[in-house]
Amino acid sequence: MAIPFSNTHYRIPRGFGNLLEGLTREVLREQPKDIPDFAAKYFADLLKKREETGFDPTERGAKLEDRFYNNYSFREIREQQQKSNSFDTKIAQKLSQDGDQENQTSENYLLKMKASTTIQAAYRGHL
């Protein structure tokens, strides 16, 4: 009796591994007596948090997995970062121009302080 083999590879859904890892971590941390009941409460709590905050850990885990394997999920983020970097460069140039004015102001301040110290020293007879 021969068993037919197949080249079919089953894949778990994206983000499902992260859910199981999270459950495993919490089971090891809490060490409950009734693991199925604990898992039901854990997933209900996770679902409630997802509905309240809009944060989906499975989606985040899937994106991180994509980034690790094929880097498709973060292509949009990279483009947004490049746009923001050009904006940040413009802001940095503006701030450096403002900083040059501040440096000139601080140099004037130091000259004034040195002059006032010299005048006070002469008045008090220390010179």
CSV table of C-alpha atoms in Angstrom, one decimal:
chain,number,residue,atom,x,y,z
A,1,MET,CA,0.0,0.0,0.0
A,2,ALA,CA,1.6,3.2,-1.2
A,3,ILE,CA,1.2,6.6,0.3
A,4,PRO,CA,0.9,9.3,-2.3
A,5,PHE,CA,3.3,12.2,-1.6
A,6,SER,CA,2.5,15.7,-2.6
A,7,ASN,CA,4.6,18.7,-3.2
A,8,THR,CA,2.0,20.8,-1.4
A,9,HIS,CA,3.3,23.0,1.4
A,10,TYR,CA,0.8,24.3,3.8
A,11,ARG,CA,1.4,27.7,5.3
A,12,ILE,CA,-0.1,29.1,8.5
A,13,PRO,CA,-1.9,32.4,8.0
A,14,ARG,CA,0.1,35.6,8.4
A,15,GLY,CA,0.3,36.7,12.0
A,16,PHE,CA,-1.0,33.4,13.4
A,17,GLY,CA,2.4,32.5,14.6
A,18,ASN,CA,2.7,35.7,16.5
A,19,LEU,CA,-0.7,35.0,18.2
A,20,LEU,CA,0.6,31.6,19.3
A,21,GLU,CA,3.9,33.0,20.5
A,22,GLY,CA,2.0,35.5,22.6
A,23,LEU,CA,-0.3,32.9,24.1
A,24,THR,CA,2.7,30.7,24.8
A,25,ARG,CA,4.6,33.5,26.5
A,26,GLU,CA,1.6,34.3,28.7
A,27,VAL,CA,0.9,30.6,29.6
A,28,LEU,CA,4.6,30.3,30.7
A,29,ARG,CA,4.4,33.5,32.6
A,30,GLU,CA,1.0,32.8,34.4
A,31,GLN,CA,1.2,29.0,34.5
A,32,PRO,CA,-2.6,28.5,34.7
A,33,LYS,CA,-4.3,25.3,35.8
A,34,ASP,CA,-6.8,25.3,32.9
A,35,ILE,CA,-4.9,26.2,29.7
A,36,PRO,CA,-7.8,26.1,27.3
A,37,ASP,CA,-9.9,28.4,29.5
A,38,PHE,CA,-6.9,30.7,29.9
A,39,ALA,CA,-6.4,30.7,26.1
A,40,ALA,CA,-10.1,31.6,25.6
A,41,LYS,CA,-9.8,34.5,28.1
A,42,TYR,CA,-6.5,35.6,26.6
A,43,PHE,CA,-7.9,35.8,23.0
A,44,ALA,CA,-11.1,37.5,24.2
A,45,ASP,CA,-9.0,40.1,26.0
A,46,LEU,CA,-6.7,40.5,23.0
A,47,LEU,CA,-9.8,41.0,20.7
A,48,LYS,CA,-11.2,43.6,23.1
A,49,LYS,CA,-7.9,45.5,23.2
A,50,ARG,CA,-7.8,45.4,19.4
A,51,GLU,CA,-11.3,46.8,19.1
A,52,GLU,CA,-10.6,49.6,21.6
A,53,THR,CA,-7.2,50.7,20.3
A,54,GLY,CA,-7.2,49.6,16.7
A,55,PHE,CA,-3.8,47.9,17.1
A,56,ASP,CA,-3.6,44.5,15.6
A,57,PRO,CA,-0.6,42.5,16.8
A,58,THR,CA,-1.1,39.9,14.0
A,59,GLU,CA,-0.9,42.6,11.3
A,60,ARG,CA,2.3,44.0,12.9
A,61,GLY,CA,3.8,40.5,13.2
A,62,ALA,CA,3.0,39.8,9.5
A,63,LYS,CA,4.6,43.1,8.5
A,64,LEU,CA,7.7,42.3,10.5
A,65,GLU,CA,7.8,38.8,8.9
A,66,ASP,CA,7.5,40.4,5.5
A,67,ARG,CA,10.2,42.8,6.2
A,68,PHE,CA,12.5,40.0,7.3
A,69,TYR,CA,11.8,37.8,4.3
A,70,ASN,CA,11.0,40.1,1.4
A,71,ASN,CA,10.9,43.7,2.6
A,72,TYR,CA,7.7,44.6,0.8
A,73,SER,CA,5.6,45.8,3.7
A,74,PHE,CA,8.0,48.6,4.6
A,75,ARG,CA,8.5,50.0,1.1
A,76,GLU,CA,5.8,52.6,1.7
A,77,ILE,CA,7.3,53.5,5.1
A,78,ARG,CA,10.8,53.9,3.5
A,79,GLU,CA,9.3,56.3,0.8
A,80,GLN,CA,7.6,58.3,3.6
A,81,GLN,CA,10.8,58.5,5.5
A,82,GLN,CA,12.7,59.8,2.5
A,83,LYS,CA,10.1,62.5,2.1
A,84,SER,CA,10.3,63.4,5.7
A,85,ASN,CA,14.1,63.4,5.6
A,86,SER,CA,14.0,66.0,2.8
A,87,PHE,CA,11.6,68.0,5.0
A,88,ASP,CA,13.9,67.5,8.0
A,89,THR,CA,16.9,68.7,6.0
A,90,LYS,CA,15.1,71.9,5.1
A,91,ILE,CA,14.3,72.4,8.8
A,92,ALA,CA,17.9,71.7,9.8
A,93,GLN,CA,19.1,74.3,7.3
A,94,LYS,CA,16.7,76.9,8.7
A,95,LEU,CA,17.8,76.1,12.2
A,96,SER,CA,21.5,76.3,11.4
A,97,GLN,CA,20.9,79.8,9.9
A,98,ASP,CA,19.1,80.7,13.1
A,99,GLY,CA,22.0,79.1,15.1
A,100,ASP,CA,24.5,81.3,13.2
A,101,GLN,CA,22.6,84.4,14.3
A,102,GLU,CA,22.5,83.0,17.9
A,103,ASN,CA,26.3,82.4,17.8
A,104,GLN,CA,26.9,86.0,16.7
A,105,THR,CA,24.6,87.1,19.6
A,106,SER,CA,26.5,85.0,22.1
A,107,GLU,CA,29.8,86.4,20.8
A,108,ASN,CA,28.5,89.9,21.4
A,109,TYR,CA,27.3,88.9,24.8
A,110,LEU,CA,30.7,87.5,25.7
A,111,LEU,CA,32.4,90.7,24.6
A,112,LYS,CA,30.0,92.7,26.6
A,113,MET,CA,30.6,90.6,29.7
A,114,LYS,CA,34.4,90.8,29.3
A,115,ALA,CA,34.2,94.5,29.0
A,116,SER,CA,31.9,94.9,32.0
A,117,THR,CA,34.3,92.7,34.1
A,118,THR,CA,37.2,94.9,33.0
A,119,ILE,CA,35.4,98.0,34.0
A,120,GLN,CA,34.3,96.6,37.4
A,121,ALA,CA,37.9,95.4,38.1
A,122,ALA,CA,39.2,98.9,37.3
A,123,TYR,CA,36.6,100.5,39.5
A,124,ARG,CA,37.4,98.3,42.4
A,125,GLY,CA,41.1,98.8,42.0
A,126,HIS,CA,42.0,95.2,40.9
A,127,LEU,CA,43.8,96.4,37.8
